[in-house]
């Protein structure tokens, strides 16, 4: 299978996306499938040339091991936060290993640092999608544009350029 390039940012770090509409399903008969760019999150269609199954996820996760600090959104500025380890990272979310239980649906703000010589990346708002066995699954809701660019830079370096069906 050849590389599919994002028409928005030009990267080959794209992934087959879930089919959402009737048009997606009909075009799948002629092997035109929806794709999602892993860096800019652009969704587009492209000819694949072979049959493919609809994936469960739109974004690949990169295995990382970054220290992370988080606290409940809306808590007082003097409230103590929690620490953990950011393990999986994508352009739209992450998984955090921590000892602090958090209820799904809770909104958090978090900071993580990918190296000792870098400034922390701040996620202004993330929602807890899952919480089990000392791990939290988060979906990013709001980031500053400069932190979004820095996150793309990290993923660009750590992610391989291969399209998986």
Short mmCIF file of C-alpha atoms in Angstrom, two decimals:
data_model
loop_
_atom_site.label_atom_id
_atom_site.label_comp_id
_atom_site.label_asym_id
_atom_site.label_seq_id
_atom_site.Cartn_x
_atom_site.Cartn_y
_atom_site.Cartn_z
CA UNK A 1 0.00 0.00 0.00
CA UNK A 2 1.40 3.40 -0.97
CA UNK A 3 1.75 6.44 1.23
CA UNK A 4 -1.22 8.79 1.39
CA UNK A 5 -0.17 12.42 1.81
CA UNK A 6 -2.23 15.01 3.69
CA UNK A 7 -3.42 17.72 1.27
CA UNK A 8 -3.37 20.30 4.09
CA UNK A 9 0.13 19.95 5.60
CA UNK A 10 1.87 17.59 3.14
CA UNK A 11 2.94 14.92 5.63
CA UNK A 12 2.71 11.21 4.93
CA UNK A 13 1.79 10.62 8.58
CA UNK A 14 -1.80 9.76 7.77
CA UNK A 15 -4.09 6.98 8.90
CA UNK A 16 -7.23 5.33 7.60
CA UNK A 17 -10.21 6.94 9.36
CA UNK A 18 -13.54 5.46 10.39
CA UNK A 19 -16.25 5.67 7.74
CA UNK A 20 -18.98 7.98 9.01
CA UNK A 21 -21.38 8.69 6.15
CA UNK A 22 -23.22 6.88 3.38
CA UNK A 23 -20.87 8.55 0.90
CA UNK A 24 -17.87 7.09 2.78
CA UNK A 25 -19.39 3.62 2.53
CA UNK A 26 -20.27 3.95 -1.16
CA UNK A 27 -16.85 5.32 -2.09
CA UNK A 28 -15.30 2.42 -0.17
CA UNK A 29 -16.67 0.11 -2.89
CA UNK A 30 -14.19 1.71 -5.31
CA UNK A 31 -11.47 1.84 -2.63
CA UNK A 32 -11.73 5.58 -1.96
CA UNK A 33 -11.47 5.87 1.80
CA UNK A 34 -11.43 8.63 4.44
CA UNK A 35 -8.05 9.36 6.00
CA UNK A 36 -7.00 11.48 8.97
CA UNK A 37 -3.72 13.37 9.21
CA UNK A 38 -1.96 12.50 12.46
CA UNK A 39 -0.35 15.95 12.77
CA UNK A 40 -2.98 18.50 11.69
CA UNK A 41 -6.12 16.30 12.23
CA UNK A 42 -7.40 17.11 8.71
CA UNK A 43 -9.90 14.53 7.39
CA UNK A 44 -9.82 13.86 3.64
CA UNK A 45 -10.55 11.11 1.11
CA UNK A 46 -8.03 9.33 -1.09
CA UNK A 47 -7.86 6.37 -3.47
CA UNK A 48 -6.26 3.41 -1.73
CA UNK A 49 -6.38 0.74 -4.45
CA UNK A 50 -7.25 -2.17 -2.15
CA UNK A 51 -10.02 -3.09 0.26
CA UNK A 52 -9.56 -2.07 3.88
CA UNK A 53 -11.45 -2.46 7.14
CA UNK A 54 -12.77 0.60 8.98
CA UNK A 55 -10.47 1.26 11.98
CA UNK A 56 -11.60 1.85 15.54
CA UNK A 57 -9.39 4.90 16.10
CA UNK A 58 -8.69 7.96 13.97
CA UNK A 59 -5.34 8.77 15.57
CA UNK A 60 -2.27 6.65 16.21
CA UNK A 61 -0.79 6.84 19.68
CA UNK A 62 2.90 7.32 20.29
CA UNK A 63 4.41 5.52 23.27
CA UNK A 64 6.15 8.12 25.45
CA UNK A 65 7.24 8.44 29.05
CA UNK A 66 6.84 12.10 30.10
CA UNK A 67 6.18 13.49 33.59
CA UNK A 68 2.75 15.13 33.80
CA UNK A 69 1.00 17.34 36.34
CA UNK A 70 -2.78 17.77 36.35
CA UNK A 71 -5.63 19.17 38.41
CA UNK A 72 -9.37 19.48 38.12
CA UNK A 73 -10.47 22.40 35.94
CA UNK A 74 -12.09 25.14 37.97
CA UNK A 75 -10.37 24.26 41.23
CA UNK A 76 -8.74 27.11 43.09
CA UNK A 77 -5.31 28.29 41.89
CA UNK A 78 -3.85 27.17 45.23
CA UNK A 79 -5.32 23.64 45.02
CA UNK A 80 -2.80 20.82 44.95
CA UNK A 81 -2.54 18.92 41.72
CA UNK A 82 -1.62 15.34 40.97
CA UNK A 83 1.41 13.88 39.27
CA UNK A 84 1.63 11.00 36.86
CA UNK A 85 3.36 9.68 33.77
CA UNK A 86 2.07 10.43 30.30
CA UNK A 87 2.34 7.13 28.41
CA UNK A 88 0.48 7.38 25.10
CA UNK A 89 0.12 10.58 23.13
CA UNK A 90 -1.80 11.63 20.02
CA UNK A 91 -2.81 14.97 18.55
CA UNK A 92 -6.21 14.70 20.27
CA UNK A 93 -5.49 12.96 23.57
CA UNK A 94 -3.30 10.85 25.82
CA UNK A 95 -3.17 8.18 28.48
CA UNK A 96 -1.79 8.96 31.93
CA UNK A 97 -0.62 6.46 34.54
CA UNK A 98 -1.31 7.78 38.04
CA UNK A 99 -2.33 6.64 41.52
CA UNK A 100 -5.08 9.25 41.90
CA UNK A 101 -8.58 8.02 40.90
CA UNK A 102 -10.50 10.42 38.64
CA UNK A 103 -14.13 10.03 37.57
CA UNK A 104 -14.83 9.85 33.80
CA UNK A 105 -16.31 13.13 32.60
CA UNK A 106 -14.06 15.21 34.86
CA UNK A 107 -12.44 18.16 33.13
CA UNK A 108 -8.73 18.61 33.81
CA UNK A 109 -5.95 21.00 33.00
CA UNK A 110 -2.52 19.46 32.59
CA UNK A 111 1.12 20.20 31.84
CA UNK A 112 3.80 17.86 30.61
CA UNK A 113 7.43 18.29 29.71
CA UNK A 114 8.98 16.18 26.96
CA UNK A 115 12.59 16.96 27.91
CA UNK A 116 14.54 18.65 30.68
CA UNK A 117 15.54 21.47 28.32
CA UNK A 118 12.03 22.35 27.12
CA UNK A 119 9.17 24.44 28.42
CA UNK A 120 6.08 22.49 29.52
CA UNK A 121 3.22 21.99 27.10
CA UNK A 122 -0.07 23.09 28.66
CA UNK A 123 -3.43 21.56 27.84
CA UNK A 124 -5.99 24.10 29.04
CA UNK A 125 -8.84 21.58 29.06
CA UNK A 126 -9.03 17.82 28.70
CA UNK A 127 -11.90 15.49 29.53
CA UNK A 128 -11.41 12.13 31.22
CA UNK A 129 -12.86 9.52 28.87
CA UNK A 130 -11.82 6.44 30.84
CA UNK A 131 -10.39 5.67 34.26
CA UNK A 132 -9.28 2.20 35.34
CA UNK A 133 -6.41 0.37 37.02
CA UNK A 134 -4.33 3.48 37.66
CA UNK A 135 -4.69 4.85 34.11
CA UNK A 136 -6.67 7.79 32.72
CA UNK A 137 -7.68 8.17 29.08
CA UNK A 138 -7.97 11.86 28.16
CA UNK A 139 -9.32 13.72 25.14
CA UNK A 140 -7.87 17.19 24.59
CA UNK A 141 -10.54 19.87 24.32
CA UNK A 142 -8.56 23.12 24.37
CA UNK A 143 -4.89 23.98 23.76
CA UNK A 144 -3.18 27.26 22.91
CA UNK A 145 -2.06 27.37 19.24
CA UNK A 146 1.63 27.49 20.23
CA UNK A 147 1.25 24.37 22.42
CA UNK A 148 -0.65 22.66 19.58
CA UNK A 149 2.31 23.39 17.24
CA UNK A 150 4.79 22.05 19.80
CA UNK A 151 2.69 18.91 20.24
CA UNK A 152 2.68 18.42 16.45
CA UNK A 153 6.46 18.79 16.48
CA UNK A 154 6.83 16.04 19.09
CA UNK A 155 4.52 13.71 17.16
CA UNK A 156 6.28 14.50 13.88
CA UNK A 157 9.58 13.33 15.38
CA UNK A 158 8.27 10.27 17.24
CA UNK A 159 5.73 8.97 14.70
CA UNK A 160 6.69 6.80 11.74
CA UNK A 161 5.59 7.69 8.20
CA UNK A 162 3.43 4.72 7.39
CA UNK A 163 -0.23 4.38 6.62
CA UNK A 164 -1.86 1.40 8.25
CA UNK A 165 -5.11 -0.03 7.03
#
